[in-house]
Short mmCIF file of C-alpha atoms in Angstrom, two decimals:
data_model
loop_
_atom_site.label_atom_id
_atom_site.label_comp_id
_atom_site.label_asym_id
_atom_site.label_seq_id
_atom_site.Cartn_x
_atom_site.Cartn_y
_atom_site.Cartn_z
CA UNK A 85 83.30 124.65 95.75
CA UNK A 86 85.16 122.11 93.58
CA UNK A 87 83.23 119.11 91.92
CA UNK A 88 83.30 115.10 91.91
CA UNK A 89 84.31 114.14 88.38
CA UNK A 90 82.38 111.05 88.59
CA UNK A 91 79.26 112.12 90.80
CA UNK A 92 79.56 116.33 90.50
CA UNK A 93 78.50 116.08 94.38
CA UNK A 94 80.78 118.99 95.92
CA UNK A 95 84.43 118.25 97.65
CA UNK A 96 87.06 119.91 99.76
CA UNK A 97 90.16 121.85 98.82
CA UNK A 98 91.81 118.51 99.90
CA UNK A 99 90.76 115.19 97.79
CA UNK A 100 92.06 111.97 95.88
CA UNK A 101 92.11 111.76 92.00
CA UNK A 102 91.51 109.24 89.40
CA UNK A 103 94.07 108.61 87.15
CA UNK A 104 92.02 108.04 83.59
CA UNK A 105 94.92 105.86 81.89
CA UNK A 106 93.61 105.76 78.55
CA UNK A 107 94.67 110.05 78.20
CA UNK A 108 96.61 109.95 81.26
CA UNK A 109 94.82 112.92 83.14
CA UNK A 110 93.89 113.05 86.98
CA UNK A 111 90.40 113.02 87.97
CA UNK A 112 89.10 114.75 91.31
CA UNK A 113 86.82 112.51 92.92
CA UNK A 114 84.33 112.64 96.54
CA UNK A 115 85.66 109.80 99.15
CA UNK A 116 82.99 107.97 97.90
CA UNK A 117 84.12 107.44 94.53
CA UNK A 118 87.17 106.78 95.67
CA UNK A 119 86.17 104.37 98.26
CA UNK A 120 84.61 102.82 95.04
CA UNK A 121 88.26 102.59 92.75
CA UNK A 122 90.16 102.17 96.03
CA UNK A 123 88.89 97.90 94.02
CA UNK A 124 90.93 97.66 90.67
CA UNK A 125 87.70 95.82 89.35
CA UNK A 126 85.45 98.63 89.94
CA UNK A 127 87.76 100.91 87.16
CA UNK A 128 87.87 97.82 84.84
CA UNK A 129 90.84 98.44 83.21
CA UNK A 130 89.93 102.53 82.63
CA UNK A 131 90.69 104.19 86.14
CA UNK A 132 92.96 103.78 88.94
CA UNK A 133 92.83 105.96 91.77
CA UNK A 134 96.20 107.06 93.56
CA UNK A 135 97.81 106.39 95.91
CA UNK A 136 98.65 108.48 99.38
CA UNK A 137 101.86 107.14 100.65
CA UNK A 138 105.05 109.72 100.49
CA UNK A 139 108.22 107.95 101.49
CA UNK A 140 111.74 109.43 101.52
CA UNK A 141 113.90 106.83 100.56
CA UNK A 142 116.73 107.82 102.84
CA UNK A 143 119.39 104.97 102.09
CA UNK A 144 118.50 104.89 98.12
CA UNK A 145 121.37 103.66 96.43
CA UNK A 146 122.22 105.28 93.35
CA UNK A 147 125.60 106.01 91.99
CA UNK A 148 126.67 109.42 89.60
CA UNK A 149 127.27 107.29 86.82
CA UNK A 150 123.91 105.34 86.77
CA UNK A 151 121.98 109.37 86.79
CA UNK A 152 124.65 110.49 84.03
CA UNK A 153 123.69 107.95 81.65
CA UNK A 154 119.79 109.24 82.24
CA UNK A 155 120.90 112.01 80.22
CA UNK A 156 118.58 114.44 81.82
CA UNK A 157 119.06 118.15 80.50
CA UNK A 158 117.68 119.16 84.28
CA UNK A 159 118.18 117.75 88.04
CA UNK A 160 115.27 116.70 88.50
CA UNK A 161 112.33 113.28 86.85
CA UNK A 162 109.56 111.41 87.72
CA UNK A 163 109.89 107.32 86.47
CA UNK A 164 107.16 105.32 86.66
CA UNK A 165 106.03 101.90 85.11
CA UNK A 166 102.41 102.78 81.59
CA UNK A 167 100.62 99.15 82.36
CA UNK A 168 99.22 100.99 78.57
CA UNK A 169 102.91 101.00 77.16
CA UNK A 170 104.06 97.79 78.79
CA UNK A 171 107.33 99.52 79.57
CA UNK A 172 108.59 102.23 82.10
CA UNK A 173 108.86 105.85 81.37
CA UNK A 174 110.92 109.04 82.50
CA UNK A 175 109.62 112.39 82.42
CA UNK A 176 111.60 115.47 83.93
CA UNK A 177 109.58 118.46 84.47
CA UNK A 178 109.79 121.62 81.95
CA UNK A 179 108.92 124.73 81.21
CA UNK A 180 106.68 123.06 78.14
CA UNK A 181 105.28 120.79 80.80
CA UNK A 182 106.98 116.74 81.49
CA UNK A 183 109.01 116.04 78.82
CA UNK A 184 109.63 112.41 78.46
CA UNK A 185 113.37 110.86 78.47
CA UNK A 186 114.55 107.55 77.35
CA UNK A 187 115.27 105.30 79.91
CA UNK A 188 117.51 101.74 79.26
CA UNK A 189 115.84 99.13 81.16
CA UNK A 190 119.14 97.66 82.02
CA UNK A 191 119.71 100.89 83.72
CA UNK A 192 116.31 100.23 85.89
CA UNK A 193 116.63 97.06 86.68
CA UNK A 194 120.79 97.30 88.58
CA UNK A 195 119.20 100.49 90.26
CA UNK A 196 116.01 97.86 91.37
CA UNK A 197 118.46 95.29 92.11
CA UNK A 198 120.25 98.72 94.69
CA UNK A 199 117.42 99.44 95.94
CA UNK A 200 114.46 96.68 96.43
CA UNK A 201 111.94 98.97 97.71
CA UNK A 202 111.29 99.84 93.98
CA UNK A 203 109.53 96.57 93.34
CA UNK A 204 106.20 98.09 95.62
CA UNK A 205 106.28 100.49 92.63
CA UNK A 206 102.33 100.45 91.86
CA UNK A 207 102.13 100.97 88.12
CA UNK A 208 100.87 104.16 86.55
CA UNK A 209 99.81 105.75 89.76
CA UNK A 210 103.43 105.85 91.77
CA UNK A 211 106.39 107.22 90.45
CA UNK A 212 110.51 107.28 91.72
CA UNK A 213 111.18 110.78 92.25
CA UNK A 214 114.63 111.51 91.98
CA UNK A 215 116.08 115.54 92.65
CA UNK A 216 119.38 116.78 92.43
CA UNK A 217 118.96 119.93 91.81
CA UNK A 218 121.66 122.69 93.45
CA UNK A 219 119.59 125.39 95.11
CA UNK A 220 120.20 129.16 95.60
CA UNK A 221 122.65 128.49 98.33
CA UNK A 222 124.62 126.55 96.31
CA UNK A 223 123.62 123.12 98.25
CA UNK A 224 123.24 120.35 96.55
CA UNK A 225 120.57 117.64 97.28
CA UNK A 226 120.62 114.20 95.90
CA UNK A 227 116.89 113.10 97.08
CA UNK A 228 114.89 109.66 96.48
CA UNK A 229 111.10 109.53 97.15
CA UNK A 230 108.36 107.96 96.43
CA UNK A 231 105.40 109.37 95.83
CA UNK A 232 101.54 109.41 93.85
CA UNK A 233 102.15 110.68 90.46
CA UNK A 234 99.31 114.02 91.19
CA UNK A 235 102.52 115.48 93.35
CA UNK A 236 104.36 114.51 90.20
CA UNK A 237 101.58 116.75 88.08
CA UNK A 238 102.03 119.26 90.50
CA UNK A 239 105.45 119.76 90.22
CA UNK A 240 104.90 120.07 86.65
CA UNK A 241 102.15 122.75 86.66
CA UNK A 242 104.12 124.87 89.13
CA UNK A 243 107.08 125.09 86.85
CA UNK A 244 105.32 125.57 84.10
CA UNK A 245 103.32 128.18 85.21
CA UNK A 246 105.80 130.54 87.23
CA UNK A 247 108.77 129.68 85.08
CA UNK A 248 110.35 133.28 83.24
CA UNK A 249 112.92 133.58 80.32
CA UNK A 250 115.75 131.38 80.25
CA UNK A 251 116.80 130.33 83.93
CA UNK A 252 113.27 130.54 85.35
CA UNK A 253 113.99 133.56 86.96
CA UNK A 254 114.02 133.54 90.52
CA UNK A 255 110.04 132.50 91.30
CA UNK A 256 109.87 129.32 90.41
CA UNK A 257 113.21 128.44 92.35
CA UNK A 258 111.03 129.30 95.17
CA UNK A 259 108.66 127.56 94.57
CA UNK A 260 110.84 124.75 93.84
CA UNK A 261 111.91 124.74 96.91
CA UNK A 262 108.87 125.09 98.82
CA UNK A 263 107.31 121.97 97.34
CA UNK A 264 110.81 119.81 98.50
CA UNK A 265 110.20 121.14 101.81
CA UNK A 266 107.23 120.51 101.90
CA UNK A 267 107.76 116.52 100.56
CA UNK A 268 110.17 116.28 103.09
CA UNK A 269 107.45 117.06 105.52
CA UNK A 270 105.03 115.17 104.06
CA UNK A 271 107.14 112.00 103.41
CA UNK A 272 107.70 108.81 106.22
CA UNK A 273 111.47 108.21 105.68
CA UNK A 274 112.16 104.55 104.56
CA UNK A 275 115.08 102.61 105.10
CA UNK A 276 115.92 99.07 104.97
CA UNK A 277 116.89 98.31 107.65
CA UNK A 278 114.00 99.68 109.46
CA UNK A 279 111.82 97.65 106.35
CA UNK A 280 113.22 94.84 107.71
CA UNK A 281 112.81 95.35 111.48
CA UNK A 282 109.20 95.68 110.54
CA UNK A 283 108.73 92.68 109.17
CA UNK A 284 111.09 91.03 111.61
#
């Protein structure tokens, strides 16, 4: 059994995480500790509870030109706001782990103006995850999600673990496909029209 990294009590396989802000590492925590640190004041600026919402942004607006401006060598990226760095950070998964990319602030502002849901991203612990991978069947995806940061770490970890050779190998691409298939089932579809209806 795993143990809570704060109080050492045994915890189940499915459990919550805290993000240690200074090192950006995840801590596995029990349910009582997750409730305690659900209050931002309890962490004294050191920890933040990773949320559990997953949204599939069904009507996300992003042009190919905006994507090309990111100048990424791969077709996946996750973007979040870091309070310690006081700026946006963009990372893409690679065989060596998470690699940081330079994201122009003006490009992000345009993206936010077209997609107001991005105003609601919780700093440090929620990210915009973009998937534009072409699978083995030739299908090109244009998927956009809001996910907890630990889900991004999971994606980075499986790519680092399973990548082989120059192209990655069949195992890693099957793992990536399975990750996004699971994400599609887990995420709640979000569209601006539906959100407006709920507010009304």
